[in-house]
Amino acid sequence: MLVDSHCHLNFPEFRNNMPALRAAMQSEGVGHALCISVTLPDFPEVLAVAEAHDNFFASVGVHPDYEDEPEYSDEHLLALAAHPKVVAIGETGLDYFRLQGDLEWQRERFRRHIRVARQANKPLVIHTRNAAEDTLRIMREEHADEVGGVMHCFTESLQVAQAAIELGFYISFSGILTFKNALSIKEVAKAIPLDRILVETDSPYLAPVPYRGKTNQPAYVRYVAEELANLRGISYQEVEQATTANFFRLFKDARPCA
Ligand SMILES: [Zn+2]
Ligand SMILES: [Zn+2]
């Protein structure tokens, strides 16, 4: 069974559609999913989804694209992270594509998330877009290697992937891997060690081929795994076993259910 390592199931697309979404996971062989928080006001909903189902887990954090979110203390974030269903801190990171100008607040927020992750001893879910250099620099400066984590929806170079792996991080591929023009990402997926790879949907965004442009859902992570197997010339079962073992090794507080 696969794990969807990154999805947003509290979004309105899914809220009223949970039985169908879970049935599709079951029939496509997707056993677990990590539900990612993007703002603190939304966090109770994310947690509720994870609490309602044994095979869903949650993260807590504030996404770098949400500029107008009120800032919060380390203590507040740490308290939320203590919940047993919260297995990661994020998504956090830097995004110089969606937002421009003085983004010092974004870097400060990212640093705070790394500090809290270290205090909570939970791995990080990192989002980086057009900002790889600063992302890696801050990861080093704040000692993110102490807890590790995942570079989610990876779209950077092989060099960036290797630098993150050296810091103890995993690389997660989304539906973008199945896009015909994603040649450089396909090269990264072929080159890095299998024991550092995760798969995700980033639902409801970025549906893989053959559903490109439609609403994504966790069941579709199987198309990402299929593409990975094809690219690496290995079996689907090998990808399934490796990425699922990787997920539970990294997110050590996530308990797999039968
Ligand atoms: Zn993201
Ligand atoms: Zn996301």
Short mmCIF file of C-alpha atoms and ligand atoms in Angstrom, two decimals:
data_model
loop_
_atom_site.label_atom_id
_atom_site.label_comp_id
_atom_site.label_asym_id
_atom_site.label_seq_id
_atom_site.Cartn_x
_atom_site.Cartn_y
_atom_site.Cartn_z
CA MET A 1 0.00 0.00 0.00
CA LEU A 2 1.20 3.49 -0.84
CA VAL A 3 1.18 6.60 1.36
CA ASP A 4 0.15 10.01 0.07
CA SER A 5 2.74 12.06 1.97
CA HIS A 6 1.12 15.46 1.31
CA CYS A 7 -2.51 16.41 0.76
CA HIS A 8 -5.01 19.08 1.82
CA LEU A 9 -8.16 17.16 2.71
CA ASN A 10 -9.83 19.90 4.75
CA PHE A 11 -10.39 21.93 1.58
CA PRO A 12 -14.04 22.33 0.53
CA GLU A 13 -13.50 20.01 -2.47
CA PHE A 14 -13.25 17.11 -0.03
CA ARG A 15 -15.10 18.03 3.12
CA ASN A 16 -18.41 16.62 1.91
CA ASN A 17 -16.90 13.83 -0.12
CA MET A 18 -14.89 11.81 2.37
CA PRO A 19 -16.51 8.35 1.91
CA ALA A 20 -15.89 8.40 -1.87
CA LEU A 21 -12.35 9.71 -1.41
CA ARG A 22 -11.54 6.93 1.07
CA ALA A 23 -13.14 4.24 -1.08
CA ALA A 24 -10.99 5.37 -4.03
CA MET A 25 -7.85 5.17 -1.86
CA GLN A 26 -8.77 1.64 -0.85
CA SER A 27 -9.37 0.46 -4.39
CA GLU A 28 -6.14 2.06 -5.70
CA GLY A 29 -4.01 0.63 -2.89
CA VAL A 30 -3.32 3.86 -1.01
CA GLY A 31 -3.24 3.02 2.69
CA HIS A 32 -2.36 6.26 4.48
CA ALA A 33 -2.25 10.02 3.95
CA LEU A 34 -0.63 12.97 5.69
CA CYS A 35 -3.01 15.95 5.88
CA ILE A 36 -1.07 19.20 5.70
CA SER A 37 -1.93 22.36 7.57
CA VAL A 38 -1.41 25.76 5.88
CA THR A 39 -2.78 28.22 8.46
CA LEU A 40 -3.43 28.03 12.18
CA PRO A 41 -7.16 28.92 11.87
CA ASP A 42 -7.50 25.93 9.50
CA PHE A 43 -5.54 23.58 11.74
CA PRO A 44 -8.53 22.34 13.81
CA GLU A 45 -10.17 21.13 10.59
CA VAL A 46 -7.00 19.37 9.45
CA LEU A 47 -6.66 17.74 12.85
CA ALA A 48 -10.34 16.71 12.83
CA VAL A 49 -9.83 14.86 9.53
CA ALA A 50 -6.80 13.04 10.99
CA GLU A 51 -8.58 12.27 14.27
CA ALA A 52 -11.58 10.81 12.48
CA HIS A 53 -9.55 8.21 10.59
CA ASP A 54 -6.75 5.91 11.84
CA ASN A 55 -4.90 6.05 8.52
CA PHE A 56 -4.75 9.85 8.28
CA PHE A 57 -2.12 11.97 10.06
CA ALA A 58 -1.72 15.74 10.41
CA SER A 59 0.97 18.41 10.30
CA VAL A 60 0.85 21.86 11.89
CA GLY A 61 2.31 25.04 10.41
CA VAL A 62 1.75 28.21 8.42
CA HIS A 63 2.48 28.16 4.68
CA PRO A 64 4.88 30.83 3.33
CA ASP A 65 2.24 32.08 0.84
CA TYR A 66 -0.09 33.31 3.61
CA GLU A 67 1.31 36.75 4.25
CA ASP A 68 -1.54 38.16 6.32
CA GLU A 69 -1.71 35.36 8.85
CA PRO A 70 -1.23 36.68 12.37
CA GLU A 71 2.17 35.61 13.69
CA TYR A 72 2.14 33.26 16.66
CA SER A 73 4.59 32.31 19.36
CA ASP A 74 6.91 29.32 19.41
CA GLU A 75 5.00 28.14 22.48
CA HIS A 76 1.66 28.21 20.66
CA LEU A 77 2.98 26.18 17.73
CA LEU A 78 4.76 23.79 20.08
CA ALA A 79 1.56 23.20 22.06
CA LEU A 80 -0.36 22.34 18.88
CA ALA A 81 2.46 20.06 17.74
CA ALA A 82 2.17 17.98 20.93
CA HIS A 83 -1.03 16.29 19.75
CA PRO A 84 -0.33 12.59 19.08
CA LYS A 85 -1.83 12.77 15.56
CA VAL A 86 0.55 15.60 14.59
CA VAL A 87 3.56 13.90 13.04
CA ALA A 88 5.27 16.86 11.32
CA ILE A 89 5.81 20.63 11.34
CA GLY A 90 4.74 22.44 8.17
CA GLU A 91 4.17 23.14 5.56
CA THR A 92 6.78 25.80 5.91
CA GLY A 93 9.58 27.17 3.76
CA LEU A 94 10.10 29.96 1.24
CA ASP A 95 8.20 31.01 -1.88
CA TYR A 96 9.70 33.79 -3.98
CA PHE A 97 7.45 32.93 -6.92
CA ARG A 98 4.02 33.78 -5.50
CA LEU A 99 5.23 36.70 -3.41
CA GLN A 100 7.81 39.38 -4.07
CA GLY A 101 9.27 42.36 -2.23
CA ASP A 102 10.70 42.29 1.25
CA LEU A 103 10.17 38.71 2.38
CA GLU A 104 12.15 38.86 5.58
CA TRP A 105 8.93 37.92 7.47
CA GLN A 106 8.80 34.72 5.40
CA ARG A 107 12.36 33.78 6.30
CA GLU A 108 11.67 34.57 9.99
CA ARG A 109 8.57 32.38 9.92
CA PHE A 110 10.57 29.57 8.33
CA ARG A 111 13.27 29.85 11.01
CA ARG A 112 10.62 29.73 13.73
CA HIS A 113 9.15 26.53 12.27
CA ILE A 114 12.59 24.88 12.24
CA ARG A 115 13.20 25.90 15.87
CA VAL A 116 9.83 24.49 16.91
CA ALA A 117 10.42 21.27 14.96
CA ARG A 118 13.68 20.78 16.85
CA GLN A 119 12.00 21.44 20.19
CA ALA A 120 9.10 19.13 19.33
CA ASN A 121 11.45 16.56 17.79
CA LYS A 122 9.23 16.26 14.71
CA PRO A 123 10.34 16.36 11.06
CA LEU A 124 9.67 19.31 8.74
CA VAL A 125 7.52 19.50 5.61
CA ILE A 126 9.27 22.07 3.44
CA HIS A 127 7.85 24.02 0.50
CA THR A 128 10.37 25.88 -1.65
CA ARG A 129 9.75 27.76 -4.87
CA ASN A 130 12.28 30.00 -6.65
CA ALA A 131 14.12 30.13 -3.35
CA ALA A 132 16.27 27.00 -3.14
CA GLU A 133 19.47 28.77 -2.16
CA ASP A 134 17.93 30.65 0.78
CA THR A 135 15.93 27.59 1.80
CA LEU A 136 19.05 25.43 2.07
CA ARG A 137 21.00 28.21 3.77
CA ILE A 138 18.34 28.66 6.46
CA MET A 139 18.03 24.88 6.89
CA ARG A 140 21.77 24.79 7.62
CA GLU A 141 21.81 27.89 9.83
CA GLU A 142 18.91 26.61 11.95
CA HIS A 143 20.22 23.01 12.12
CA ALA A 144 17.23 21.45 10.39
CA ASP A 145 19.33 18.29 10.00
CA GLU A 146 18.61 17.54 13.68
CA VAL A 147 15.05 16.56 12.79
CA GLY A 148 15.13 16.07 9.01
CA GLY A 149 12.01 16.20 6.93
CA VAL A 150 10.82 16.28 3.35
CA MET A 151 11.23 18.66 0.42
CA HIS A 152 7.66 18.37 -0.80
CA CYS A 153 6.45 18.62 -4.42
CA PHE A 154 10.05 18.67 -5.58
CA THR A 155 10.76 20.77 -8.69
CA GLU A 156 14.38 21.83 -8.11
CA SER A 157 17.69 20.62 -9.55
CA LEU A 158 19.60 17.44 -8.76
CA GLN A 159 22.13 19.58 -6.90
CA VAL A 160 19.43 20.93 -4.59
CA ALA A 161 18.07 17.41 -4.04
CA GLN A 162 21.52 16.14 -3.10
CA ALA A 163 22.13 19.05 -0.73
CA ALA A 164 18.81 18.35 1.02
CA ILE A 165 19.58 14.62 1.22
CA GLU A 166 22.92 15.45 2.83
CA LEU A 167 20.97 17.31 5.52
CA GLY A 168 18.98 14.13 6.18
CA PHE A 169 15.95 15.15 4.13
CA TYR A 170 13.73 13.13 1.82
CA ILE A 171 12.52 14.20 -1.63
CA SER A 172 8.81 13.93 -2.43
CA PHE A 173 7.50 13.80 -5.99
CA SER A 174 4.00 14.93 -6.94
CA GLY A 175 1.89 14.53 -10.08
CA ILE A 176 4.26 16.93 -11.84
CA LEU A 177 6.53 13.89 -12.30
CA THR A 178 4.01 12.49 -14.81
CA PHE A 179 3.91 15.65 -16.95
CA LYS A 180 5.56 15.15 -20.34
CA ASN A 181 7.60 18.35 -20.12
CA ALA A 182 8.95 17.70 -16.60
CA LEU A 183 12.20 16.31 -17.97
CA SER A 184 14.59 17.69 -15.37
CA ILE A 185 12.42 16.43 -12.49
CA LYS A 186 12.32 12.99 -14.10
CA GLU A 187 16.13 13.04 -14.17
CA VAL A 188 16.25 13.84 -10.45
CA ALA A 189 13.81 10.98 -9.76
CA LYS A 190 16.12 8.58 -11.60
CA ALA A 191 19.31 9.78 -9.94
CA ILE A 192 18.63 9.99 -6.20
CA PRO A 193 18.62 6.96 -3.85
CA LEU A 194 15.29 5.12 -3.62
CA ASP A 195 15.53 5.08 0.16
CA ARG A 196 15.11 8.89 0.18
CA ILE A 197 12.02 9.17 -2.02
CA LEU A 198 8.41 9.84 -1.02
CA VAL A 199 5.33 10.27 -3.21
CA GLU A 200 2.46 12.71 -2.77
CA THR A 201 -0.51 14.26 -4.52
CA ASP A 202 -0.67 17.79 -3.02
CA SER A 203 -4.45 17.30 -3.48
CA PRO A 204 -6.54 19.09 -4.60
CA TYR A 205 -3.79 20.55 -6.83
CA LEU A 206 -1.53 19.07 -9.51
CA ALA A 207 -3.45 15.96 -10.56
CA PRO A 208 -1.17 13.55 -12.41
CA VAL A 209 -1.66 12.34 -15.97
CA PRO A 210 -4.27 10.99 -16.91
CA TYR A 211 -6.25 13.39 -14.67
CA ARG A 212 -4.15 16.48 -15.31
CA GLY A 213 -6.23 19.64 -14.83
CA LYS A 214 -8.90 17.87 -12.74
CA THR A 215 -9.28 17.88 -8.96
CA ASN A 216 -6.58 15.71 -7.47
CA GLN A 217 -7.19 13.15 -4.68
CA PRO A 218 -4.98 10.80 -2.60
CA ALA A 219 -5.92 7.73 -4.70
CA TYR A 220 -4.09 9.29 -7.66
CA VAL A 221 -0.73 8.99 -5.94
CA ARG A 222 -0.53 5.59 -7.62
CA TYR A 223 0.16 7.34 -10.96
CA VAL A 224 3.16 9.09 -9.41
CA ALA A 225 4.44 5.73 -8.14
CA GLU A 226 3.90 4.14 -11.55
CA GLU A 227 5.89 6.88 -13.24
CA LEU A 228 8.67 6.46 -10.70
CA ALA A 229 8.79 2.69 -11.35
CA ASN A 230 8.94 3.27 -15.13
CA LEU A 231 11.66 5.90 -14.86
CA ARG A 232 13.85 3.76 -12.62
CA GLY A 233 13.14 0.48 -14.41
CA ILE A 234 11.91 -1.23 -11.25
CA SER A 235 8.58 -2.80 -10.30
CA TYR A 236 5.63 -0.91 -8.92
CA GLN A 237 5.81 -3.14 -5.82
CA GLU A 238 9.37 -2.06 -5.18
CA VAL A 239 8.37 1.61 -5.32
CA GLU A 240 5.39 0.90 -3.08
CA GLN A 241 7.46 -0.90 -0.45
CA ALA A 242 10.33 1.59 -0.47
CA THR A 243 8.30 4.82 -0.37
CA THR A 244 5.99 3.50 2.35
CA ALA A 245 8.94 2.32 4.48
CA ASN A 246 10.57 5.72 3.90
CA PHE A 247 7.44 7.53 5.05
CA PHE A 248 7.17 5.66 8.35
CA ARG A 249 10.93 5.92 8.98
CA LEU A 250 10.80 9.70 8.56
CA PHE A 251 7.44 10.38 10.27
CA LYS A 252 8.30 8.21 13.27
CA ASP A 253 5.20 9.29 15.25
CA ALA A 254 2.87 8.01 12.50
CA ARG A 255 1.54 4.57 13.43
CA PRO A 256 0.71 2.44 10.41
CA CYS A 257 -2.64 0.69 10.65
CA ALA A 258 -3.33 -2.72 9.15
ZN ZN B 1 3.56 23.38 -0.93
ZN ZN B 2 0.71 21.64 0.13
#
